[in-house]
Each structure stands twice: as structure tokens, then as C-alpha cells.
Coordinates of C-alpha atoms in Angstrom, one line a residue:
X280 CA 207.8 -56.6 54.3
X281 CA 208.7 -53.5 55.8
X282 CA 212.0 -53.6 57.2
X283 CA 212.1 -50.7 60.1
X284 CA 214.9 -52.0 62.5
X285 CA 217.6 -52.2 59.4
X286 CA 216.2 -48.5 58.1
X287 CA 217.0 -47.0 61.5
X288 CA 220.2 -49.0 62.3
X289 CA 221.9 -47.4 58.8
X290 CA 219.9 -44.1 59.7
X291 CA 221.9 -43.9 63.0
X292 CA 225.2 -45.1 61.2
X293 CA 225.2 -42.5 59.1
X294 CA 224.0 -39.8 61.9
X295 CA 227.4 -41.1 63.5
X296 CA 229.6 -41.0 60.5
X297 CA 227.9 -37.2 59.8
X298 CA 229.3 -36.3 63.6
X299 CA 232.2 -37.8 62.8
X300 CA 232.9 -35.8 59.9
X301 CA 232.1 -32.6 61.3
X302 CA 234.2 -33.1 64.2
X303 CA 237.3 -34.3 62.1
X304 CA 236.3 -30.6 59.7
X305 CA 236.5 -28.8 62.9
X306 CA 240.3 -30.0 63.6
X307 CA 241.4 -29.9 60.2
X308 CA 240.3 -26.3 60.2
X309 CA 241.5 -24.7 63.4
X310 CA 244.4 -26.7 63.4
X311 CA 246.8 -24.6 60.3
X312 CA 245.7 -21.6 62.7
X313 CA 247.0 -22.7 66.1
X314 CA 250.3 -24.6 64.0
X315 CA 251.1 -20.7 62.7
X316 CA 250.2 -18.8 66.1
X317 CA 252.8 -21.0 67.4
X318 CA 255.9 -18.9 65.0
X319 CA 254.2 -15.5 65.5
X320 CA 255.4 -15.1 68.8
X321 CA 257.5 -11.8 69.9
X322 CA 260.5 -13.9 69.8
X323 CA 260.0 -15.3 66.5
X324 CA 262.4 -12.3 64.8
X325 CA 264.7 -12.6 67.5
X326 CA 264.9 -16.5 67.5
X327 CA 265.8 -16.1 63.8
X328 CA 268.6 -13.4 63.9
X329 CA 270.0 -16.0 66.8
X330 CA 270.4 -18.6 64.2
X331 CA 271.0 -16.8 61.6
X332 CA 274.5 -15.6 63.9
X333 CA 275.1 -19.4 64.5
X334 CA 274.9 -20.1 61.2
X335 CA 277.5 -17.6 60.1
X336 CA 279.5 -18.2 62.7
X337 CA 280.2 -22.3 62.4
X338 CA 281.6 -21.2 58.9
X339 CA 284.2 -18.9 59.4
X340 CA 284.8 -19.5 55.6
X341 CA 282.1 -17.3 54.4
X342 CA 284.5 -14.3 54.3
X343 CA 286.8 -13.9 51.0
X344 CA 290.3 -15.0 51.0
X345 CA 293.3 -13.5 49.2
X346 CA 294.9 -15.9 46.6
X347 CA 298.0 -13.8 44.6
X348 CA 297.4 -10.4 45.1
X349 CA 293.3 -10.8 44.4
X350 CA 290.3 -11.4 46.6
X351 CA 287.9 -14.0 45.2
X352 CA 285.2 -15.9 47.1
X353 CA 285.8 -18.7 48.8
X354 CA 284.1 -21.8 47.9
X355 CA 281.8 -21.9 50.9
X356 CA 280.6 -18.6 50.0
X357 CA 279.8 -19.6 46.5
X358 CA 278.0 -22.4 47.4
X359 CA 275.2 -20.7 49.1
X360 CA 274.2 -19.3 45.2
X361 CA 273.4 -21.5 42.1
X362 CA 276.3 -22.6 40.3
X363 CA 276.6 -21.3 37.1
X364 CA 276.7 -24.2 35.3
X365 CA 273.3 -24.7 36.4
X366 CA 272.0 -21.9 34.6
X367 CA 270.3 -22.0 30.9
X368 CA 273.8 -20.9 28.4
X369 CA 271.4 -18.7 26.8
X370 CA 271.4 -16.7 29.9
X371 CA 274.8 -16.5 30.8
X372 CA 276.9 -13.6 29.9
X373 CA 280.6 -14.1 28.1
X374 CA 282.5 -11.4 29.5
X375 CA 282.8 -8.9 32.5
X376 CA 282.1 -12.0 35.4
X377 CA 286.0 -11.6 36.8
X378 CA 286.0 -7.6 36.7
X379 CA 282.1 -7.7 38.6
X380 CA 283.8 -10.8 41.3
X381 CA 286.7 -8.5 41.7
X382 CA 285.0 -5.2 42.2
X383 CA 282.4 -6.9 44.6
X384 CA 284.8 -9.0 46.8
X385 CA 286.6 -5.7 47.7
X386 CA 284.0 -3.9 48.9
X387 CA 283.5 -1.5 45.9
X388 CA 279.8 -2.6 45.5
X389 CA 276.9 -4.2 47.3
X390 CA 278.1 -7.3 49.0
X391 CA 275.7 -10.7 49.8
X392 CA 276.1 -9.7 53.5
X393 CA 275.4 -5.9 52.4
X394 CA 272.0 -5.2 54.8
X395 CA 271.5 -1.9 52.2
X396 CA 271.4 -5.1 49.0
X397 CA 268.8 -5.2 47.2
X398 CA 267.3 -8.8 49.0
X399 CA 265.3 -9.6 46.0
X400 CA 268.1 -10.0 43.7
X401 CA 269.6 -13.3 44.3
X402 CA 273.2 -13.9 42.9
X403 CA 275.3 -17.0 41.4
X404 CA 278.2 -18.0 42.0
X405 CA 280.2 -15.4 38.9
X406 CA 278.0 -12.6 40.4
X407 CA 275.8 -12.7 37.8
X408 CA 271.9 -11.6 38.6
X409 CA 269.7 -15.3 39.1
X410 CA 268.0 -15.5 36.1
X411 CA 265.1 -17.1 37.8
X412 CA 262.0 -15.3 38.8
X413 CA 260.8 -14.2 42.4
X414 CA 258.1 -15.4 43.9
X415 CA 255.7 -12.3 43.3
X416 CA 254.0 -13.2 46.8
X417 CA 257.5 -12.7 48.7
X418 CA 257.4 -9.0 48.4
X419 CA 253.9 -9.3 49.9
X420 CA 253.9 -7.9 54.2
X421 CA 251.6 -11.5 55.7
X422 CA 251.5 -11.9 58.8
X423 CA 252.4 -15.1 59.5
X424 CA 249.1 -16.6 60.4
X425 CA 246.9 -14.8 57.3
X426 CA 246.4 -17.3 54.5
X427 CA 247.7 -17.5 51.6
X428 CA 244.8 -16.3 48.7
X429 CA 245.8 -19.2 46.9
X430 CA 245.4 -22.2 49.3
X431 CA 242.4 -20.0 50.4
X432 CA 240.9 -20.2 47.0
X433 CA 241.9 -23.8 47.2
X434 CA 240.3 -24.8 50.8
X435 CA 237.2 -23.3 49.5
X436 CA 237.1 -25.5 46.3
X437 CA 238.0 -28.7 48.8
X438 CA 235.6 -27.8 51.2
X439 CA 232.6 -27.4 48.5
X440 CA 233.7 -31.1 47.2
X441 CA 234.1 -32.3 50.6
X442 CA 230.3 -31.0 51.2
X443 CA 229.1 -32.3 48.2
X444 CA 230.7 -35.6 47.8
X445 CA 230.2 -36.5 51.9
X446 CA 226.6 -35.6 52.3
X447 CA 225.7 -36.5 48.5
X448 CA 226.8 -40.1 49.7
X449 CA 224.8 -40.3 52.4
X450 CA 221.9 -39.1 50.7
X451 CA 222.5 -41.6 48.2
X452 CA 223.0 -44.4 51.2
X453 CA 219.8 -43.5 52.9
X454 CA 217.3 -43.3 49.9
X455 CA 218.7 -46.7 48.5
X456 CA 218.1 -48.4 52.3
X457 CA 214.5 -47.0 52.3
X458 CA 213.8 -48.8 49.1
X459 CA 215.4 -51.6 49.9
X460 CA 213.8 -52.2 53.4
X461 CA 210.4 -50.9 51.7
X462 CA 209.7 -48.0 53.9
X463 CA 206.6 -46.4 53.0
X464 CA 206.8 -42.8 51.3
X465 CA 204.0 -41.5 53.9
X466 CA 206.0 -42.4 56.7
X467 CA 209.1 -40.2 55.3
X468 CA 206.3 -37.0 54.8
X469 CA 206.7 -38.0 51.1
X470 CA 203.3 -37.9 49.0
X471 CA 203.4 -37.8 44.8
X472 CA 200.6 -35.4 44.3
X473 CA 199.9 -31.3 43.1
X474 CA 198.4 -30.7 46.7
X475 CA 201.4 -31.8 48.4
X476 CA 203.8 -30.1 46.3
X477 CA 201.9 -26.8 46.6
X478 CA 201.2 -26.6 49.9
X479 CA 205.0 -27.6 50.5
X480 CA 206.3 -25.1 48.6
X481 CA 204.0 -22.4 49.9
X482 CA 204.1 -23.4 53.6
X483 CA 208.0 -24.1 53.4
X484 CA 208.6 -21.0 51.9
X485 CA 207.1 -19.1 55.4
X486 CA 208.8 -21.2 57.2
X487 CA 212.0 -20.4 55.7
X488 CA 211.7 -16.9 55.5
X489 CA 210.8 -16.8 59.3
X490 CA 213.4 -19.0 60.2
X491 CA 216.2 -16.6 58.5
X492 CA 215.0 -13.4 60.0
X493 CA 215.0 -15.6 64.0
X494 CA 218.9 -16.4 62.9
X495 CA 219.9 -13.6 62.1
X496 CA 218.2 -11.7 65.2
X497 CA 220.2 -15.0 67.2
X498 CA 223.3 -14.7 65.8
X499 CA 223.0 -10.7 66.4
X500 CA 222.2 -11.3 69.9
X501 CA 225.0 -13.7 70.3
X502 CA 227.3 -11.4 69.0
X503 CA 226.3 -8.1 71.6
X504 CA 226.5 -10.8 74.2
X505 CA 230.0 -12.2 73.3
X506 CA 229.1 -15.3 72.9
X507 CA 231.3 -17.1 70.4
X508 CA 229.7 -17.7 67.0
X509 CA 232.7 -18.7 64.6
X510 CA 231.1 -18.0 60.8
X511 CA 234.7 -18.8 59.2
X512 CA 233.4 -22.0 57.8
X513 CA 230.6 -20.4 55.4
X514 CA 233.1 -17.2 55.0
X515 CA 235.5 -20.3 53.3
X516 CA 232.8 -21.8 51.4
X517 CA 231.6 -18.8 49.7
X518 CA 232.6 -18.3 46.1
X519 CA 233.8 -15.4 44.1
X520 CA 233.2 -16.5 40.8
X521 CA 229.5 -17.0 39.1
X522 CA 229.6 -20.0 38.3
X523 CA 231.1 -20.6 42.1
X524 CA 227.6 -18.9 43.0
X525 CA 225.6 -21.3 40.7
X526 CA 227.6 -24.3 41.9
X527 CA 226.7 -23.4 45.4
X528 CA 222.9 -22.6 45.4
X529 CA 221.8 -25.0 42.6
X530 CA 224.0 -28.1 43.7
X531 CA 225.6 -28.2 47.0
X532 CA 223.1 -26.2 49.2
X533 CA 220.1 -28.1 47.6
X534 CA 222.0 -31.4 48.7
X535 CA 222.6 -29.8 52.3
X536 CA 218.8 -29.5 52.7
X537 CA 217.6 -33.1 51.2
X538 CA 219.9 -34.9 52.8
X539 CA 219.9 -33.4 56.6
X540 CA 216.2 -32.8 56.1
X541 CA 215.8 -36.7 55.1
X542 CA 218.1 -38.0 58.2
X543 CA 217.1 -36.0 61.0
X544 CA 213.5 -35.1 60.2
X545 CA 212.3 -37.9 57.7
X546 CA 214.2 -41.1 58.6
X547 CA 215.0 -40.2 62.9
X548 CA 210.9 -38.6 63.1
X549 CA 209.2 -40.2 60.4
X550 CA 209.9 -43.3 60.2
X551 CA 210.9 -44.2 63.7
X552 CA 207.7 -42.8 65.1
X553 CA 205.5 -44.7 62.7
X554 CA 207.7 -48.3 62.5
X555 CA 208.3 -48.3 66.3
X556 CA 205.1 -45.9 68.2
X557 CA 207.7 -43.3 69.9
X558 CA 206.3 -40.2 70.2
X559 CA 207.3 -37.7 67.6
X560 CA 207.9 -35.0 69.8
X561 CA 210.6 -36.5 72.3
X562 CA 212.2 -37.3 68.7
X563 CA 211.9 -33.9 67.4
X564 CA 214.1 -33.2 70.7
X565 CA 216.6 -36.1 70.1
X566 CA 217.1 -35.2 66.5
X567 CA 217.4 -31.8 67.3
X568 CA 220.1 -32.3 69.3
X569 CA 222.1 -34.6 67.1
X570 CA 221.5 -31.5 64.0
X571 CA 222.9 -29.3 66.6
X572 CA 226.5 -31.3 67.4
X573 CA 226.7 -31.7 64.0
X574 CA 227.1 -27.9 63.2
X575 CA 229.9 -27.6 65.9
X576 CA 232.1 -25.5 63.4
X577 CA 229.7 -22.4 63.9
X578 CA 231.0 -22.2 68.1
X579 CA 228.6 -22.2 71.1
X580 CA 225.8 -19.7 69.9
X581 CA 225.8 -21.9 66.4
X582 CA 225.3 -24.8 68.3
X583 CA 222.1 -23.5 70.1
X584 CA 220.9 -20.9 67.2
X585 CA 221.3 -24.5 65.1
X586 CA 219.3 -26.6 67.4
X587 CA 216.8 -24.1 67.9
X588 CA 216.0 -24.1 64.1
X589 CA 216.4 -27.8 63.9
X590 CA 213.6 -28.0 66.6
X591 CA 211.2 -25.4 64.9
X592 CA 212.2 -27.4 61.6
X593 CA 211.4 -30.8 63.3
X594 CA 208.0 -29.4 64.6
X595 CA 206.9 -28.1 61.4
X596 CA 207.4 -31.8 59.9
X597 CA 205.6 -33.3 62.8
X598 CA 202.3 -30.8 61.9
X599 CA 202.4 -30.7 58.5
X600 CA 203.7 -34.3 57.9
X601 CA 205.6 -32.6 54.5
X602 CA 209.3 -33.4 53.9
X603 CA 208.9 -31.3 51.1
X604 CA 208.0 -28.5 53.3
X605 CA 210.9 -28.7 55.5
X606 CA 213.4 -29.6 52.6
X607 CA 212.1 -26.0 50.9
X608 CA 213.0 -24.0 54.2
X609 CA 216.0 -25.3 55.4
X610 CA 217.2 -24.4 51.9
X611 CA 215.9 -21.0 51.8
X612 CA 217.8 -20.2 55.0
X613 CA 221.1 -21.1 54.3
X614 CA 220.5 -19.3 50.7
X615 CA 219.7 -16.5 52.3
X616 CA 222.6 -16.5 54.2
X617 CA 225.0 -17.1 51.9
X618 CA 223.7 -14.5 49.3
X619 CA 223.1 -11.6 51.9
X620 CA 226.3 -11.8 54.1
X621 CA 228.9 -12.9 51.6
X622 CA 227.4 -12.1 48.2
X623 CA 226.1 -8.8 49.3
X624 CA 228.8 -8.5 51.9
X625 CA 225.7 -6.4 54.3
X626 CA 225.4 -7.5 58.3
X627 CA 222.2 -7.0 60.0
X628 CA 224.0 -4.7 63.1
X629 CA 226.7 -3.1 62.3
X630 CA 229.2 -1.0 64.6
X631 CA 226.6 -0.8 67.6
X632 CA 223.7 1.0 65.9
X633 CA 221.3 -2.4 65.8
X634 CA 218.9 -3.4 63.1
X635 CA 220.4 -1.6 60.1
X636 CA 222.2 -3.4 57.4
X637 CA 225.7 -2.3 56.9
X638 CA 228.4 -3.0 54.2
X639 CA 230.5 -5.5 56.2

């Protein structure tokens, strides 16, 4: 026996859970950026040099005291370096450390406080160079709030696992609940035959194509009109490796489509419409809706560009009764986007001139 009420109350669980996630993406993300505009301020350098002089003035020790006839460094001084009996005995020298204290304490060379030193070289406490390496990224002029390549590399590779592991889940969820309430594959759009694939393929591909060229002429209108459209999330999932590529359009963007595809279209239409008699069409609006929240990473215009496709997606189920069909072009948009924009690096209006593709 057909189960319909415990298909849809797991399909709307999930719909939550899905809003859920995107909304807790959407923080994680924009926070880091608002933590560092918060220490880029104009009085970041000058807040510094303020403690810095605090600092250096609660320890009046800092400066060199005279002990029989010779200037050494205190021991508050020498404390700010590594000790030397922290360093590796194959990299200390045996002679020439009283000579080099000596010379430096008195002025004859570049002192720690020297503003002319080099700052890369760090000393110890004989005055020997640090034998430890820099950090090759110190030398590098950030601004405070640019990223770091390397936890840029690394949010790309936990966003792509975050993608696939999330919505592979719920795919997982959602199929095993339509078996075991014993939905019927007709009333998902699912049919097991060459006709159905065919024309599914064929249509979905128009559909697809269509779609892409209506978002991109969107998202171009939403950009001459200012309206925010924040592409940051698929500028951090895109790869730059092949096998990133591969990953990406053979695995995680073939997920995307099932499993959105199968909640908002298959499980909310489909099968809500056929267990229950509500019209598919005031669904197709409903669902839409909910696909549109859930892309609230992509700003205002992505929220309305999204729930316009979602609805054109949505209709083309409710006419053509093909998951398949649907699956294929929400696919091939998304594809499309990824490979044109960031594998191609080309926009569709460039500095004002409209319609031509430029090298972004």
C-alpha cells in the first residue's frame, strides 16, 4: 500500500534541512569577510604603532646595560629571540658570537630596534641569524581581507565535499523513502523505457540550452541594473586542476541536478499532485519558491533569476511528465556555467558594450 502522507512528510523534512543548510553556507561564508573588514580600518596601522609604544614602554629593560666596561643585552631583550640552546648544535657557530654581541650592542651595526634592519632576518639571543625559515607568504603585500590561496584552495575542496556529501544524502534519503512507502515510478515522471529516455534527453537538452542563454541575459540585466547578484559561491567551487573539472561535472553537478530535480519537481509536483489531487500548477509555484530560498548565496537577482528557472523547470515537468527531462537541463545549465565563466574565464557583457563575450 502506497504510503503518500509519510513520502511527503520526509520530502518536506528534507526541503527544511536543504534551507537550513543553505542559510547556515550563507553565514559561514560572509562571516571570515565582515570578521577581517572589522581590522582594515584607517586606524588599524595606527592602533598598532600605539601598542607597539606601550609595549616598549612597560619594559624599560629592553635597552642594553653596561656590566665592566662592556655593553651586553639585558635579559629582557634577549628573551624576545629564541635561545640558543634551542637551536639544532649543527647550526650553531663556535666562535665570533661575543665580538658580533659587542659590535651590535654599541651601535656599530644594525640593531633589533634598527627601522633600516633587514625585518626578515630574525635574531637569537648570541646574535646569530634564526636558522629557521620564513614564512615565504610574509613577504607577500595582502590586504587584510584577501584570502589566503591556500585556505582558498582549501574552502573550495570543503565546499565540493560539503555539496556532495549533503545533497548525496538526501538523494540517498528520498529514493530509499519512495521505495519503502511504494510510490509509483509514474507518479515521480519516472518510466523504464527507449521512448522515455529519448525524448528526455532530446527535449531536456532544449530546455537546458534555453534556460542558460535566459540566465545569462538575467544575470546581465541584473548586473546593468545594480541589483546584487553575489557569484562568489560558484567562483569558490570552481576547480583549477583537471581532475577538479572531472570531479565537478561528472560527480557533484550530476548529484545537484537528481537530487533538487527529485525533491522539488518529482517528490513536491509529482507525487503530491497524484497521492493528494492538488493542482500541479499552484505546486509548481510553491516549489518554486522553496528552490529559490534555497539558492540565497547567489543575493537578490539569484534569488529571482533562480525561481524563475525553477518555475520554467517545474512547468516543463508538469507537460512532459519526464523527470528525466528536467534532471538533463537543470544539469546542462549549471555545466554551462561553470565551464564558460570560470573554465573559460569569458562574461557575456563586458565593460558596457552588451552581448559580446569578453575575457573576464
Amino acid at each position: 500500500m502506497t504510503q503518500w502522507a509519510t513520502f511527503v512528510g520526509l520530502s518536506g523534512v528534507v526541503c527544511v534541512l536543504l534551507l537550513a543548510l543553505s542559510h547556515a553556507t550563507k553565514t559561514t561564508l560572509t562571516e571570515p569577510t565582515a570578521v577581517s573588514d572589522g581590522h582594515s580600518g584607517p586606524n588599524s596601522n595606527s592602533n598598532a604603532s600605539a601598542d607597539t609604544e606601550a609595549a616598549s614602554s612597560s619594559n624599560p629593560d629592553t635597552d642594553s646595560t653596561e656590566t665592566s666596561g662592556d655593553r651586553v643585552p639585558s635579559a629582557s631583550s634577549s628573551s624576545a629571540y629564541p635561545r640558543s640552546a634551542d637551536l639544532e648544535p649543527s647550526t650553531r657557530p663556535v666562535t665570533g658570537r661575543r665580538d658580533e654581541v659587542g659590535s651590535r650592542s654599541m651601535g656599530s651595526g644594525p640593531s633589533k630596534t634598527d627601522s633600516t634592519a633587514d625585518p626578515s632576518l630574525e635574531r637569537s639571543g648570541n646574535g646569530d641569524p634564526d636558522p629557521t625559515p620564513a614564512d615565504p607568504r610574509a613577504d607577500l603585500d595582502l590586504d587584510p581581507g584577501d584570502e589566503d590561496p591556500l585556505m582558498e584552495s582549501m574552502s573550495a575542496g570543503a565546499l565540493l565535499a560539503n555539496v556532495a556529501l549533503s545533497q548525496g544524502l538526501f538523494a540517498a534519503v528520498l529514493i530509499a523513502a519512495a521505495f519503502y512507502t511504494e510510490i509509483p515510478a509514474a507518479a515521480l515522471g519516472i518510466e523504464f523505457t527507449g521512448a522515455y529516455l529519448f525524448s528526455g534527453l532530446a527535449v531536456g537538452t532544449a530546455i537546458g540550452l534555453g534556460l542558460y542563454v535566459a540566465n545569462e541575459f538575467g544575470s546581465m540585466v541584473a548586473k546593468r541594473l545594480e541589483i546584487d547578484h553575489n557569484e562568489d559561491l560558484r567562483e569558490m567551487l570552481a576547480p583549477d586542476s583537471a581532475g577538479g573539472w572531472l570531479i565537478l561535472l561528472l560527480v557533484v553537478l550530476p548529484m545537484i541536478a537528481v537530487f533538487e530535480e527529485f525533491l522539488f519537481r518529482a517528490a513536491l509536483i509529482g507525487a503530491v499532485s497524484v497521492g493528494f489531487g492538488v493542482s500541479p500548477w499552484l505546486l509548481a509555484v510553491v516549489s518554486s519558491v522553496a528552490f529559490a530560498l534555497g539558492h540565497g548565496m547567489q543575493g537578490t537577482a539569484g534569488i529571482l533569476v533562480t525561481g524563475l528557472l525553477g518555475f520554467v523547470l517545474a512547468s516543463a515537468f508538469v507537460l512532459t511528465g519526464s523527470f528525466l527531462a528536467v534532471v538533463v537541463a537543470h544539469y546542462l545549465i549549471n555545466a554551462l556555467e561553470f565551464v564558460v565563466h570560470e573554465g573559460f574565464g569569458l562574461e557575456w557583457s563586458g565593460g558596457g558594450d552588451g552581448g559580446e563575450t569578453t575575457e573576464s
